[in-house]
Coordinates of C-alpha atoms in Angstrom, one line a residue:
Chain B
X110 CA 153.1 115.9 131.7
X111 CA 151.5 115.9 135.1
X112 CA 150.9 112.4 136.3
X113 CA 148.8 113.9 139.6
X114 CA 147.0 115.6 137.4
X115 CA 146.1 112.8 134.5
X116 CA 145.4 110.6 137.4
X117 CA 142.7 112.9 139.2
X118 CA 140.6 113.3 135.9
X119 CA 141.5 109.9 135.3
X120 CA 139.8 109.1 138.8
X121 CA 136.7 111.6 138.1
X122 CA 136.1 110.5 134.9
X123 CA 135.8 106.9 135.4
X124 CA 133.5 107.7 138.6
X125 CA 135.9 106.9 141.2
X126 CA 135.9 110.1 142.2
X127 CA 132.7 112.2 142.7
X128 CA 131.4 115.0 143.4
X129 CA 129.0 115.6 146.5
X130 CA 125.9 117.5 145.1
X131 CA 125.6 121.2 146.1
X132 CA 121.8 120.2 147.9
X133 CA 124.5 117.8 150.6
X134 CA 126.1 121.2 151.8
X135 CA 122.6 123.4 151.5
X136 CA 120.9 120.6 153.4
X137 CA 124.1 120.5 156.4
X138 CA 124.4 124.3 156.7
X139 CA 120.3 124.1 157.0
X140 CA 120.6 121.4 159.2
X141 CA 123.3 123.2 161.1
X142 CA 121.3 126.4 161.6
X143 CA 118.2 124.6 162.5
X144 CA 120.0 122.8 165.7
X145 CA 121.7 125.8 166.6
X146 CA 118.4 127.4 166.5
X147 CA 116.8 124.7 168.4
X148 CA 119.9 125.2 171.2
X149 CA 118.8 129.3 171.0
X150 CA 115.1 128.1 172.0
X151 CA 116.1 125.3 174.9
X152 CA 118.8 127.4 176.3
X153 CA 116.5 130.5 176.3
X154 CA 113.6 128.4 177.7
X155 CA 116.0 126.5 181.0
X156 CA 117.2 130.3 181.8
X157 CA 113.6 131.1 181.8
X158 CA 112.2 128.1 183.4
X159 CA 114.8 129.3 186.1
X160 CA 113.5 132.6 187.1
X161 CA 110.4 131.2 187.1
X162 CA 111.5 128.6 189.4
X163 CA 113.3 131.2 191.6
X164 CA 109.8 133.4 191.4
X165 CA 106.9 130.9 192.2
X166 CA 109.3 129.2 195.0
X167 CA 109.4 132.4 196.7
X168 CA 113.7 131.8 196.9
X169 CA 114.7 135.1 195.2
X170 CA 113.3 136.8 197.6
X171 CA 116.4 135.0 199.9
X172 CA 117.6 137.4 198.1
X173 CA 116.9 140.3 200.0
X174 CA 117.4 138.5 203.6
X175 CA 121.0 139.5 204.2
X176 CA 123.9 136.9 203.9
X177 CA 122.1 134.5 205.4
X178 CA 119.3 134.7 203.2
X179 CA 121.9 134.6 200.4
X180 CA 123.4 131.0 201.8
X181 CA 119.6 129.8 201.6
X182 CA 119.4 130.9 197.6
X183 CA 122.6 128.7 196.6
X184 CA 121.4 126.2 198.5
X185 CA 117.9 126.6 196.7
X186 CA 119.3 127.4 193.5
X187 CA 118.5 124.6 190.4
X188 CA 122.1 124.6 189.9
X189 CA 121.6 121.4 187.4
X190 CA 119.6 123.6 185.1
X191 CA 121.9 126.1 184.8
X192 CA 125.0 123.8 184.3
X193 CA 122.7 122.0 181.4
X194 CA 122.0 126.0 179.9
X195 CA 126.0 126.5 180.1
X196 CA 126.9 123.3 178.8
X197 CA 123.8 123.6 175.5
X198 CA 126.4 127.1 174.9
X199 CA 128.9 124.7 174.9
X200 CA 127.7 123.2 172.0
X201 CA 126.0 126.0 170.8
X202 CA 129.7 127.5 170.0
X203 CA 131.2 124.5 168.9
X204 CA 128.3 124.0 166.2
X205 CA 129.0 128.0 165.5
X206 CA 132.5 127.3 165.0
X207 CA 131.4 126.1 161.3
X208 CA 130.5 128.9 160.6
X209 CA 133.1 132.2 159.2
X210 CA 131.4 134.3 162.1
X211 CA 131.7 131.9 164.3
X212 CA 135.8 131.2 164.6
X213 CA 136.3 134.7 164.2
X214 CA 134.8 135.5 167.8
X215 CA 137.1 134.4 170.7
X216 CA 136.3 131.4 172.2
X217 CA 135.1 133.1 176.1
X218 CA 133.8 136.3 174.4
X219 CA 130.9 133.8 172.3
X220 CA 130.3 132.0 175.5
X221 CA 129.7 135.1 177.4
X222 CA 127.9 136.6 174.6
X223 CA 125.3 133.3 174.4
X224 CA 124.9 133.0 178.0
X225 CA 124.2 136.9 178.8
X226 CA 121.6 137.1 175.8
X227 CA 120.0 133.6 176.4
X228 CA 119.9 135.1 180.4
X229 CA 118.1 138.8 178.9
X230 CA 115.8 136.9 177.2
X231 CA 114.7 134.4 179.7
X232 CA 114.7 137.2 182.6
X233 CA 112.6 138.9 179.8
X234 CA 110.2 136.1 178.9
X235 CA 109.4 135.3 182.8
X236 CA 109.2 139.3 183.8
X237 CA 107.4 140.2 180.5
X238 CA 105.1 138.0 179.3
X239 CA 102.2 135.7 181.2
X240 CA 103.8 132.8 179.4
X241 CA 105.0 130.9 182.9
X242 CA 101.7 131.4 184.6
X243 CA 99.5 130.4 181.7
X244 CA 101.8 126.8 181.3
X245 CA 102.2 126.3 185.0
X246 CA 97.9 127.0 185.1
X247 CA 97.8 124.1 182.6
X248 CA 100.7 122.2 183.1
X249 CA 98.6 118.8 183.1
X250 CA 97.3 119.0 179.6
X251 CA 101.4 119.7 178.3
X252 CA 103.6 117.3 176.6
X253 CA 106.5 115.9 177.9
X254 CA 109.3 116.9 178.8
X255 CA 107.5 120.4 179.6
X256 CA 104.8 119.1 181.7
X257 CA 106.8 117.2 184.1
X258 CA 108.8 120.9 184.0
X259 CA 106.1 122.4 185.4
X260 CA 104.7 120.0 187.3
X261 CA 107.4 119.8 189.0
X262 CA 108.2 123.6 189.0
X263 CA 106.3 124.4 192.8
X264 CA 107.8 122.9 196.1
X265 CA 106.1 123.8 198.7
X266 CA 108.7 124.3 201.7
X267 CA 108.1 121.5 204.1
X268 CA 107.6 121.6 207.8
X269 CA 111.1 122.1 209.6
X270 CA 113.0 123.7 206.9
X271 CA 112.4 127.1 208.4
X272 CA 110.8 128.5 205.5
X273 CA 107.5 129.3 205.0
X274 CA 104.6 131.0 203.0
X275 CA 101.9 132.0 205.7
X276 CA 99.1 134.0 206.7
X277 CA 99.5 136.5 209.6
X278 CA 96.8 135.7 212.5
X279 CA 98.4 138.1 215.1
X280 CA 100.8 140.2 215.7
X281 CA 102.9 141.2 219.3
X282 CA 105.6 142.8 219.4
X283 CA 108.1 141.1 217.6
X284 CA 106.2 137.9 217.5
X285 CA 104.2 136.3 215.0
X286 CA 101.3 133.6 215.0
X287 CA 100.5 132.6 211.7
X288 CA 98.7 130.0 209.7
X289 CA 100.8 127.3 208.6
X290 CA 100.0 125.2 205.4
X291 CA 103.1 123.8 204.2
X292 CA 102.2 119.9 204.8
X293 CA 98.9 121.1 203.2
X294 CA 100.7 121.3 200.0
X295 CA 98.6 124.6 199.4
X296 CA 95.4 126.5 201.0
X297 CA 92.1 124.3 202.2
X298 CA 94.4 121.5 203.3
X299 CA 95.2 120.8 207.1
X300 CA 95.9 124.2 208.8
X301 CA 98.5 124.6 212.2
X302 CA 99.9 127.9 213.6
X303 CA 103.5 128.7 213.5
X304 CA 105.5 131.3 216.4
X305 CA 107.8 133.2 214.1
X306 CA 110.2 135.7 216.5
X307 CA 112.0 138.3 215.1
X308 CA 115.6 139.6 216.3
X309 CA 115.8 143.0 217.5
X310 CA 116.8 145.7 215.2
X311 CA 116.9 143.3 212.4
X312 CA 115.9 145.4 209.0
X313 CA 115.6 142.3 206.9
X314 CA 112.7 140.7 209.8
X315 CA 110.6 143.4 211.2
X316 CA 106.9 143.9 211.7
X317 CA 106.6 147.2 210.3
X318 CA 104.4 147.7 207.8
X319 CA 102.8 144.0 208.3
X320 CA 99.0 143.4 209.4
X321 CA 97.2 140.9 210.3
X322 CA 95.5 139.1 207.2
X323 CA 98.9 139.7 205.0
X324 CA 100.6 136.6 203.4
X325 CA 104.2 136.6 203.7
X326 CA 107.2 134.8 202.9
X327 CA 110.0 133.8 206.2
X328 CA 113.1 132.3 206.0
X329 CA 114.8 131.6 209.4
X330 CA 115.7 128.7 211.9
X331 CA 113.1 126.3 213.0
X332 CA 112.5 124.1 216.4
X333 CA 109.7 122.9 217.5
X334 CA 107.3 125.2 215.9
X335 CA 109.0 128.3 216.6
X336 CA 111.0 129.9 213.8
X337 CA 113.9 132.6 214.5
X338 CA 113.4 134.8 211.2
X339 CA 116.0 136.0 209.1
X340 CA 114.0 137.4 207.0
X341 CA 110.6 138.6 205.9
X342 CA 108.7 140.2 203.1
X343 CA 105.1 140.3 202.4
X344 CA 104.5 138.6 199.7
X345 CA 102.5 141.9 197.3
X346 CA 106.3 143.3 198.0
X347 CA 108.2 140.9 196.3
X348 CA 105.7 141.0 193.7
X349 CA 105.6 144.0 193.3
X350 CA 109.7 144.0 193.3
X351 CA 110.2 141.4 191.3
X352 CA 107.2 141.1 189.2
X353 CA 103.6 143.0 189.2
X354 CA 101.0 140.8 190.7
X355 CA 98.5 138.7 188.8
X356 CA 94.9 140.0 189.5
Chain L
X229 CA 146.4 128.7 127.6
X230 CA 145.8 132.3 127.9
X231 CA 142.6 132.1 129.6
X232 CA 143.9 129.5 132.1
X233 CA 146.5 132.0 133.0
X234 CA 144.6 135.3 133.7
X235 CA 141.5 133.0 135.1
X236 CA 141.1 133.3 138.9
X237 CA 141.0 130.5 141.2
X238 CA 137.4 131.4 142.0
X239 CA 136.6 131.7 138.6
X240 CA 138.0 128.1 137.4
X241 CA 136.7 126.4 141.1
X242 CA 132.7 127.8 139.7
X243 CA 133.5 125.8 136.0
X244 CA 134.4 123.0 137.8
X245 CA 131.1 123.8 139.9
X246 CA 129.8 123.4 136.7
X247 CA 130.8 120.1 136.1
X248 CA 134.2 121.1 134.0
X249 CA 136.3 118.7 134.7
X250 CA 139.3 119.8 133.0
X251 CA 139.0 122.8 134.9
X252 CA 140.0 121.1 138.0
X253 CA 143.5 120.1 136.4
X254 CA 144.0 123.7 135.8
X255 CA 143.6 123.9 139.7
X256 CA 145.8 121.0 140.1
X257 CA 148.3 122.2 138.2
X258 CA 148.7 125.6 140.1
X259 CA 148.4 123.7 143.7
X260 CA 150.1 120.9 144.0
X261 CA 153.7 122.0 144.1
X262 CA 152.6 124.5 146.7
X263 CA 150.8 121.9 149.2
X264 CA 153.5 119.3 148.9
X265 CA 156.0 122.2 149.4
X266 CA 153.6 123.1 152.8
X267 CA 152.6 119.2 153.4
X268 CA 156.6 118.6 153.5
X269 CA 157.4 121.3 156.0
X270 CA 154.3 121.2 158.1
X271 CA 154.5 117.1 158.5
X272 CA 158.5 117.4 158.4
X273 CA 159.2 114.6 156.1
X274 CA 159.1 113.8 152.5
X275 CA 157.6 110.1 152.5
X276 CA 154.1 110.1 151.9
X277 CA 153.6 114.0 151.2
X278 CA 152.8 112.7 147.6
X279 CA 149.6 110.7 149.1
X280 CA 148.6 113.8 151.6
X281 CA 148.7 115.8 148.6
X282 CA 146.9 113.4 146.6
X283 CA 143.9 113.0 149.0
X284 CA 143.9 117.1 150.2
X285 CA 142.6 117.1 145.8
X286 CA 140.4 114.3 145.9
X287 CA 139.0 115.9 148.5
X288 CA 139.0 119.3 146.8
X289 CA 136.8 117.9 144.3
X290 CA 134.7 115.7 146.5
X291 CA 133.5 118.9 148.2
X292 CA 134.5 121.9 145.6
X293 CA 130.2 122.0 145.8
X294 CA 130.7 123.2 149.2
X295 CA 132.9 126.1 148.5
X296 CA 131.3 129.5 148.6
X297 CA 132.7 131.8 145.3
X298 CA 132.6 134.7 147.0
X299 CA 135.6 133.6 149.2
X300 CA 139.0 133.0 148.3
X301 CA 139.7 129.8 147.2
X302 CA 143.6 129.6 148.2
X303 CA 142.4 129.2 151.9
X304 CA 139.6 127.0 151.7
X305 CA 142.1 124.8 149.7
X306 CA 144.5 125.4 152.8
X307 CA 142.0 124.3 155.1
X308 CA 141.8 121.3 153.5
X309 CA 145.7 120.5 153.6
X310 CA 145.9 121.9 157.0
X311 CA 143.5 118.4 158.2
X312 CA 145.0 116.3 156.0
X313 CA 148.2 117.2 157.4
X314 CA 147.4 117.5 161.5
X315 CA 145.8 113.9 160.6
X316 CA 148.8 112.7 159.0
X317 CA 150.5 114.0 162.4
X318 CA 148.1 112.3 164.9
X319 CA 148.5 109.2 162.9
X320 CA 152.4 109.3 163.4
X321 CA 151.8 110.1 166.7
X322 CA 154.2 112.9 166.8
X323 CA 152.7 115.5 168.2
X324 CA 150.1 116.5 170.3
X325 CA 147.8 119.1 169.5
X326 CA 146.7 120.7 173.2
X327 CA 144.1 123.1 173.4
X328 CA 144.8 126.5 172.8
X329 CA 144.1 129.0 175.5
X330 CA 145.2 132.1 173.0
X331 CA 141.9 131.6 171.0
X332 CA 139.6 131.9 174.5
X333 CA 140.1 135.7 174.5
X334 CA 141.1 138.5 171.6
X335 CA 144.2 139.9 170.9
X336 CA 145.8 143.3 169.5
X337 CA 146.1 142.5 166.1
X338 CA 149.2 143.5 164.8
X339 CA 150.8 143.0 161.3
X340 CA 153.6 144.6 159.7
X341 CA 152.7 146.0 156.5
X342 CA 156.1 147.3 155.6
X343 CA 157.7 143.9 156.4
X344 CA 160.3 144.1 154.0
X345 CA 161.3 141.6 151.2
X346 CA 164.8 141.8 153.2
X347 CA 163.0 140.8 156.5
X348 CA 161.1 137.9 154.8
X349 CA 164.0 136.3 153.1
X350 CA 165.7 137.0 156.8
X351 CA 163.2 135.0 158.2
X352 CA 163.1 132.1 155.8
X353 CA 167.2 131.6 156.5
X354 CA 165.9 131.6 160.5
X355 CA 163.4 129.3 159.5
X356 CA 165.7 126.6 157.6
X357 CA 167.4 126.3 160.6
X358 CA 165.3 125.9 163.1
X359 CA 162.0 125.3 162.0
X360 CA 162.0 120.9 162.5
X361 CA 162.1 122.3 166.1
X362 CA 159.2 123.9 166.7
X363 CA 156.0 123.0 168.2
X364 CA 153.3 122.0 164.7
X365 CA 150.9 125.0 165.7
X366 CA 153.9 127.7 165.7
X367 CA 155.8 125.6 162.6
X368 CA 152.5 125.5 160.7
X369 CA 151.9 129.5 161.4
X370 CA 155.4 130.6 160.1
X371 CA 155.3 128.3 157.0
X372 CA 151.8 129.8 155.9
X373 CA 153.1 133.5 156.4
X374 CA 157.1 133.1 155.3
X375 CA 156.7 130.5 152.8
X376 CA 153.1 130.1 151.0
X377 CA 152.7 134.2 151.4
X378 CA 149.6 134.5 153.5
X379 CA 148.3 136.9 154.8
X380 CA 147.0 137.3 158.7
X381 CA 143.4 137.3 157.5
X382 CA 143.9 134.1 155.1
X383 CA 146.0 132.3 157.9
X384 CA 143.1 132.9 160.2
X385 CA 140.0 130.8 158.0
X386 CA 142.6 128.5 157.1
X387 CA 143.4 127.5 161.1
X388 CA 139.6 128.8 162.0
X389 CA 140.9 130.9 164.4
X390 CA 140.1 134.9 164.9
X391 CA 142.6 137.2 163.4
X392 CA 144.1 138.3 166.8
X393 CA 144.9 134.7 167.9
X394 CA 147.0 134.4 164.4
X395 CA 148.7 137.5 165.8
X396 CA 149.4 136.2 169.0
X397 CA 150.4 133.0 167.9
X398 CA 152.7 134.0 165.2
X399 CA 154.4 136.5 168.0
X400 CA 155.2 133.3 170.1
X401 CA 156.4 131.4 166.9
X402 CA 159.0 133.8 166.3
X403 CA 160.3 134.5 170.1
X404 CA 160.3 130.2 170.1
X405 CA 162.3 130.3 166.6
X406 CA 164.9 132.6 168.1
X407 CA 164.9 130.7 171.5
X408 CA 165.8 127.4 169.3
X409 CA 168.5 129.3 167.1
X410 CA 170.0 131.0 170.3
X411 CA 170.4 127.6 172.1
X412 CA 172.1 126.0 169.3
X413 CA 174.6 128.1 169.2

């Protein structure tokens, strides 16, 4: 006589006690894979929303400028986007965790894992495909919330911060005049010239190789319409290091 | 009678699948002494271990749907003990369960196959003495290996943990246990 037992059946048979149908757990685990693959997609996405960011902005090429130029790209960096990506693998491997793969990973080793890929195939997605450029080219006729994304995605340096995307108009010596359109918003708007000097012996700001007609990209220190580069690349370089340009 | 004995757990949890309900007082029958004898050293106390036990089945059947045949059914049946138990804890408020850092990275897995039936029933006397002691995540570790016979693999879906944290974990249970014995002395 088992009086545990007698009272389960008792419980099942009189319907106290039932059973959840097998479609509850098909439709969870579905449910479960479908959000974690929705967190794959968005996660992906922000990483390559980022290099994007970093590419049209012209701030990875901060990247090349020396340590200076380096202080300039985490100060440029969209640091919120990337603590949202970190933070969707957050949940990412706590949704995992339900599953027998999922617990048997360590805990950093998942993280790591989900972060590196999600970075590969955003890096991928923004290097390798025209996807960016063709939703950036029609960003007013997307849906929210990707729209605003790339609406939002350009920032034109503004007048004073030191950096600027410019057309050379002469060159002497280590001095440059060039067109300044950063108020503009963009070319055809109201045009000034901008001094740019160079440091001596300076191989991250030099004139070699630059001519006049070439659009380039300086970081530096700027007063009163003068700035003191740090840096400068011409701007079918960093194309053509980061990214082939678009005919 | 026969049948019911040579009949695997997996085998009996699909006929209940299949809406045999006597089935599941087979399963009953071949549990419960074993969860209330885990419940009661786990939770370290005898009153309401009939109740724990009581719901961990309920449960059982409740979500038996959910259990994938392929697996064995002695952990998944663990897994649901191990809840009912670290909630009866919280509720008691008698311990806390803190994160744990051993789970963030892997470990060398290391279990002794030739752990003797000497070394057990050495452990188990170690156990009696200072087990009360012990932190609930190293009691819980050496009650599943020493006294429901489980191995590191099973330990590991039954805590959702990887294999090498059950190794790790199981090292620091032991050096603890000794620690206890050595200071009581």
């Amino acid at each position: 006589m088992n009086n545990l037992r007698d009272k389960l059946l008792g419980d099942i048979r009189s319907g106290k006690v039932a059973m959840t149908p097998r479609a509850y757990f098909v439709a969870k685990i579905v449910a479960l894979l479908a959000v974690s693959l929705g967190i794959v997609f968005v996660t992906i996405f922000i990483f390559n929303f980022i290099f994007f960011s970093l590419r049209i902005n012209g701030h990875e090429t901060l990247l090349g400028f020396g340590p200076r130029g380096m202080q300039a790209f985490v100060y440029f960096f969209p640091w919120y986007l990337l603590v949202l990506d970190v933070a969707l693998v957050g949940l990412l491997q706590w949704l995992l965790r339900n599953f027998r793969l999922g617990y048997q990973i360590p805990v950093l080793y998942l993280v790591a894992g989900l972060l590196l890929g999600a970075f590969a195939f955003g890096f991928a997605l923004d290097r390798g495909t025209p996807l960016n450029d063709v939703l950036h080219e029609g960003r007013e006729h997307l849906p929210r919330p990707i729209g605003g994304f790339y609406e939002g995605a350009q920032r034109s340096p503004t007048a004073g911060s030191g950096m600027c995307h410019c057309v050379i108009l002469a060159i002497d010596g280590s001095t440059l005049t060039v067109r300044d359109t950063r108020d503009s918003g963009g070319e055809g708007g109201d045009v000034s010239t901008l001094r740019i000097t160079l440091p001596p012996n300076d191989r991250h700001a030099t004139t070699s190789g630059l001519k006049v007609g070439d659009v380039i990209f300086i970081a530096g220190d700027e007063s009163e319409g003068v700035i003191e580069a740090f840096g400068i690349r011409r701007e079918d370089d960093s194309h053509s290091f980061f990214k082939p340009a678009r005919q | 009678m026969h049948v019911e004995q040579t009949e695997s757990d997996e085998e009996i949890a699909c006929r209940v699948q299949g809406g045999d309900i006597d089935a599941f007082g087979i399963l009953v029958d071949r549990y419960e002494q074993k969860l209330a004898r885990y419940g009661r050293r786990f939770v370290a106390r005898d009153e309401d271990i009939q109740d724990i036990v009581q719901d961990v089945f309920v449960s059982a059947y409740q979500n038996i749907q959910g259990f994938d045949a392929t697996l064995r059914f002695s952990p998944w049946i663990y897994r649901i003990a191990h809840n009912a138990c670290v909630n009866a804890l919280r509720k008691s408020g008698r311990t806390a369960f803190s994160y744990d850092f051993d789970a963030l990275v892997s470990h060398h897995v290391y279990e002794d196959p030739a752990e003797s039936e000497r070394d057990v029933k050495d452990m188990r006397l170690l156990l009696d003495r200072g087990l009360d002691k012990m932190q609930a995540k190293y009691r819980e570790i050496l009650i599943l290996h020493y006294y429901e016979d489980m191995q590191y693999r099973d330990i590991a879906d039954i805590l959702q943990i990887p294999i090498g944290t059950v190794s790790i974990r199981m090292k620091r249970a032991k050096e603890a246990l000794r620690e206890n014995i050595k200071n009581e002395l």
